[in-house]
Amino acid sequence: MTSSPSRSEKLDLRLTPGAKQTLQRAAAAAQRSVSEFVLESALASAAETLADRQSFQLDGEQWQAFVAALDAPPRVHPRLVRLLQEPSVLERCVAEQPPAGGAG
């Protein structure tokens, strides 16, 4: 018999009465407590969200295409080049302000 780690951490959240009722109905349908249902659902969603950030698998052809894309020189994007050559919003604001101290 394996022992699972003790649950020592707590997570509090605020929700609308409608959201709570929905969770209670779903938990009852799954024959789980609301806590178990929410935890299992949240962990499943977290695993799905993190899956593509942890590892991915490619076949030989996909790997070659991936490596070629990494090795290729960057493409020139004329709109991006133009944007980076223009003064930023902050630079324009500073240029429009009168000098500090003023004439006196």
PDB file of C-alpha atoms in Angstrom:
ATOM      1  CA  MET A   1       0.000   0.000   0.000  1.00  0.00           C
ATOM      2  CA  THR A   2       1.513   3.327  -1.073  1.00  0.00           C
ATOM      3  CA  SER A   3       0.916   6.482   0.880  1.00  0.00           C
ATOM      4  CA  SER A   4       0.086   9.698  -0.895  1.00  0.00           C
ATOM      5  CA  PRO A   5       1.607  12.982   0.220  1.00  0.00           C
ATOM      6  CA  SER A   6      -0.424  14.737   2.867  1.00  0.00           C
ATOM      7  CA  ARG A   7      -2.429  17.712   1.737  1.00  0.00           C
ATOM      8  CA  SER A   8      -0.965  20.552   3.734  1.00  0.00           C
ATOM      9  CA  GLU A   9      -1.548  23.452   1.329  1.00  0.00           C
ATOM     10  CA  LYS A  10      -4.755  25.407   1.043  1.00  0.00           C
ATOM     11  CA  LEU A  11      -6.200  27.348  -1.882  1.00  0.00           C
ATOM     12  CA  ASP A  12      -9.032  29.802  -1.293  1.00  0.00           C
ATOM     13  CA  LEU A  13     -11.094  31.347  -4.053  1.00  0.00           C
ATOM     14  CA  ARG A  14     -14.117  33.555  -4.410  1.00  0.00           C
ATOM     15  CA  LEU A  15     -16.837  32.678  -6.886  1.00  0.00           C
ATOM     16  CA  THR A  16     -20.350  33.638  -7.774  1.00  0.00           C
ATOM     17  CA  PRO A  17     -23.290  31.688  -6.341  1.00  0.00           C
ATOM     18  CA  GLY A  18     -24.025  30.420  -9.856  1.00  0.00           C
ATOM     19  CA  ALA A  19     -20.486  29.156 -10.321  1.00  0.00           C
ATOM     20  CA  LYS A  20     -20.583  27.401  -6.958  1.00  0.00           C
ATOM     21  CA  GLN A  21     -23.897  25.784  -7.806  1.00  0.00           C
ATOM     22  CA  THR A  22     -22.524  24.578 -11.145  1.00  0.00           C
ATOM     23  CA  LEU A  23     -19.495  23.055  -9.432  1.00  0.00           C
ATOM     24  CA  GLN A  24     -21.689  21.389  -6.822  1.00  0.00           C
ATOM     25  CA  ARG A  25     -23.925  19.867  -9.521  1.00  0.00           C
ATOM     26  CA  ALA A  26     -20.931  18.659 -11.534  1.00  0.00           C
ATOM     27  CA  ALA A  27     -19.271  17.196  -8.441  1.00  0.00           C
ATOM     28  CA  ALA A  28     -22.469  15.378  -7.523  1.00  0.00           C
ATOM     29  CA  ALA A  29     -22.752  14.011 -11.068  1.00  0.00           C
ATOM     30  CA  ALA A  30     -19.157  12.749 -10.846  1.00  0.00           C
ATOM     31  CA  GLN A  31     -19.848  11.343  -7.353  1.00  0.00           C
ATOM     32  CA  ARG A  32     -17.061  13.433  -5.861  1.00  0.00           C
ATOM     33  CA  SER A  33     -16.870  16.115  -3.223  1.00  0.00           C
ATOM     34  CA  VAL A  34     -16.662  19.646  -4.570  1.00  0.00           C
ATOM     35  CA  SER A  35     -13.061  19.859  -3.345  1.00  0.00           C
ATOM     36  CA  GLU A  36     -12.089  16.630  -5.102  1.00  0.00           C
ATOM     37  CA  PHE A  37     -13.887  17.661  -8.285  1.00  0.00           C
ATOM     38  CA  VAL A  38     -12.304  21.124  -8.378  1.00  0.00           C
ATOM     39  CA  LEU A  39      -8.830  19.782  -7.590  1.00  0.00           C
ATOM     40  CA  GLU A  40      -9.011  17.014 -10.207  1.00  0.00           C
ATOM     41  CA  SER A  41     -10.396  19.411 -12.828  1.00  0.00           C
ATOM     42  CA  ALA A  42      -7.820  22.100 -12.069  1.00  0.00           C
ATOM     43  CA  LEU A  43      -4.931  19.614 -12.164  1.00  0.00           C
ATOM     44  CA  ALA A  44      -6.142  18.174 -15.488  1.00  0.00           C
ATOM     45  CA  SER A  45      -6.375  21.670 -16.947  1.00  0.00           C
ATOM     46  CA  ALA A  46      -2.949  22.573 -15.578  1.00  0.00           C
ATOM     47  CA  ALA A  47      -1.402  19.441 -17.106  1.00  0.00           C
ATOM     48  CA  GLU A  48      -2.973  20.266 -20.472  1.00  0.00           C
ATOM     49  CA  THR A  49      -1.771  23.868 -20.303  1.00  0.00           C
ATOM     50  CA  LEU A  50       1.773  22.848 -19.396  1.00  0.00           C
ATOM     51  CA  ALA A  51       2.047  19.860 -21.745  1.00  0.00           C
ATOM     52  CA  ASP A  52       3.295  21.772 -24.773  1.00  0.00           C
ATOM     53  CA  ARG A  53       5.686  23.793 -22.635  1.00  0.00           C
ATOM     54  CA  GLN A  54       7.480  20.788 -21.186  1.00  0.00           C
ATOM     55  CA  SER A  55       8.179  18.551 -24.160  1.00  0.00           C
ATOM     56  CA  PHE A  56       7.090  17.831 -27.678  1.00  0.00           C
ATOM     57  CA  GLN A  57       7.745  15.017 -30.098  1.00  0.00           C
ATOM     58  CA  LEU A  58       8.527  15.208 -33.785  1.00  0.00           C
ATOM     59  CA  ASP A  59       9.092  12.553 -36.403  1.00  0.00           C
ATOM     60  CA  GLY A  60      12.258  12.704 -38.532  1.00  0.00           C
ATOM     61  CA  GLU A  61      10.754  14.917 -41.227  1.00  0.00           C
ATOM     62  CA  GLN A  62       9.226  17.332 -38.712  1.00  0.00           C
ATOM     63  CA  TRP A  63      12.533  17.475 -36.815  1.00  0.00           C
ATOM     64  CA  GLN A  64      14.427  18.408 -39.986  1.00  0.00           C
ATOM     65  CA  ALA A  65      11.891  21.154 -40.746  1.00  0.00           C
ATOM     66  CA  PHE A  66      12.160  22.426 -37.155  1.00  0.00           C
ATOM     67  CA  VAL A  67      15.974  22.535 -37.267  1.00  0.00           C
ATOM     68  CA  ALA A  68      15.890  24.235 -40.679  1.00  0.00           C
ATOM     69  CA  ALA A  69      13.554  26.900 -39.304  1.00  0.00           C
ATOM     70  CA  LEU A  70      15.856  27.507 -36.346  1.00  0.00           C
ATOM     71  CA  ASP A  71      18.928  27.694 -38.580  1.00  0.00           C
ATOM     72  CA  ALA A  72      17.356  29.945 -41.212  1.00  0.00           C
ATOM     73  CA  PRO A  73      18.234  33.628 -41.131  1.00  0.00           C
ATOM     74  CA  PRO A  74      15.464  35.833 -39.764  1.00  0.00           C
ATOM     75  CA  ARG A  75      12.996  37.194 -42.290  1.00  0.00           C
ATOM     76  CA  VAL A  76      12.836  40.930 -42.796  1.00  0.00           C
ATOM     77  CA  HIS A  77       9.458  42.399 -41.895  1.00  0.00           C
ATOM     78  CA  PRO A  78       9.255  45.873 -43.454  1.00  0.00           C
ATOM     79  CA  ARG A  79       6.492  47.062 -41.123  1.00  0.00           C
ATOM     80  CA  LEU A  80       8.516  45.984 -38.086  1.00  0.00           C
ATOM     81  CA  VAL A  81      11.640  47.704 -39.427  1.00  0.00           C
ATOM     82  CA  ARG A  82       9.633  50.899 -39.992  1.00  0.00           C
ATOM     83  CA  LEU A  83       8.083  50.672 -36.521  1.00  0.00           C
ATOM     84  CA  LEU A  84      11.469  50.297 -34.851  1.00  0.00           C
ATOM     85  CA  GLN A  85      12.851  53.296 -36.739  1.00  0.00           C
ATOM     86  CA  GLU A  86      10.052  55.618 -35.603  1.00  0.00           C
ATOM     87  CA  PRO A  87      10.310  57.428 -32.257  1.00  0.00           C
ATOM     88  CA  SER A  88       8.374  55.662 -29.521  1.00  0.00           C
ATOM     89  CA  VAL A  89       5.364  57.207 -27.832  1.00  0.00           C
ATOM     90  CA  LEU A  90       7.554  58.108 -24.856  1.00  0.00           C
ATOM     91  CA  GLU A  91      10.191  59.683 -27.077  1.00  0.00           C
ATOM     92  CA  ARG A  92       7.522  61.764 -28.836  1.00  0.00           C
ATOM     93  CA  CYS A  93       6.081  62.927 -25.493  1.00  0.00           C
ATOM     94  CA  VAL A  94       9.505  63.992 -24.235  1.00  0.00           C
ATOM     95  CA  ALA A  95      10.216  65.836 -27.500  1.00  0.00           C
ATOM     96  CA  GLU A  96       6.935  67.764 -27.217  1.00  0.00           C
ATOM     97  CA  GLN A  97       7.516  68.956 -23.634  1.00  0.00           C
ATOM     98  CA  PRO A  98       9.184  72.320 -23.024  1.00  0.00           C
ATOM     99  CA  PRO A  99      12.635  72.240 -21.409  1.00  0.00           C
ATOM    100  CA  ALA A 100      12.705  72.056 -17.609  1.00  0.00           C
ATOM    101  CA  GLY A 101      13.281  75.363 -15.814  1.00  0.00           C
ATOM    102  CA  GLY A 102      11.951  77.449 -18.716  1.00  0.00           C
ATOM    103  CA  ALA A 103      13.109  80.926 -19.685  1.00  0.00           C
ATOM    104  CA  GLY A 104      12.894  83.532 -17.030  1.00  0.00           C
TER     105      GLY A 104
END
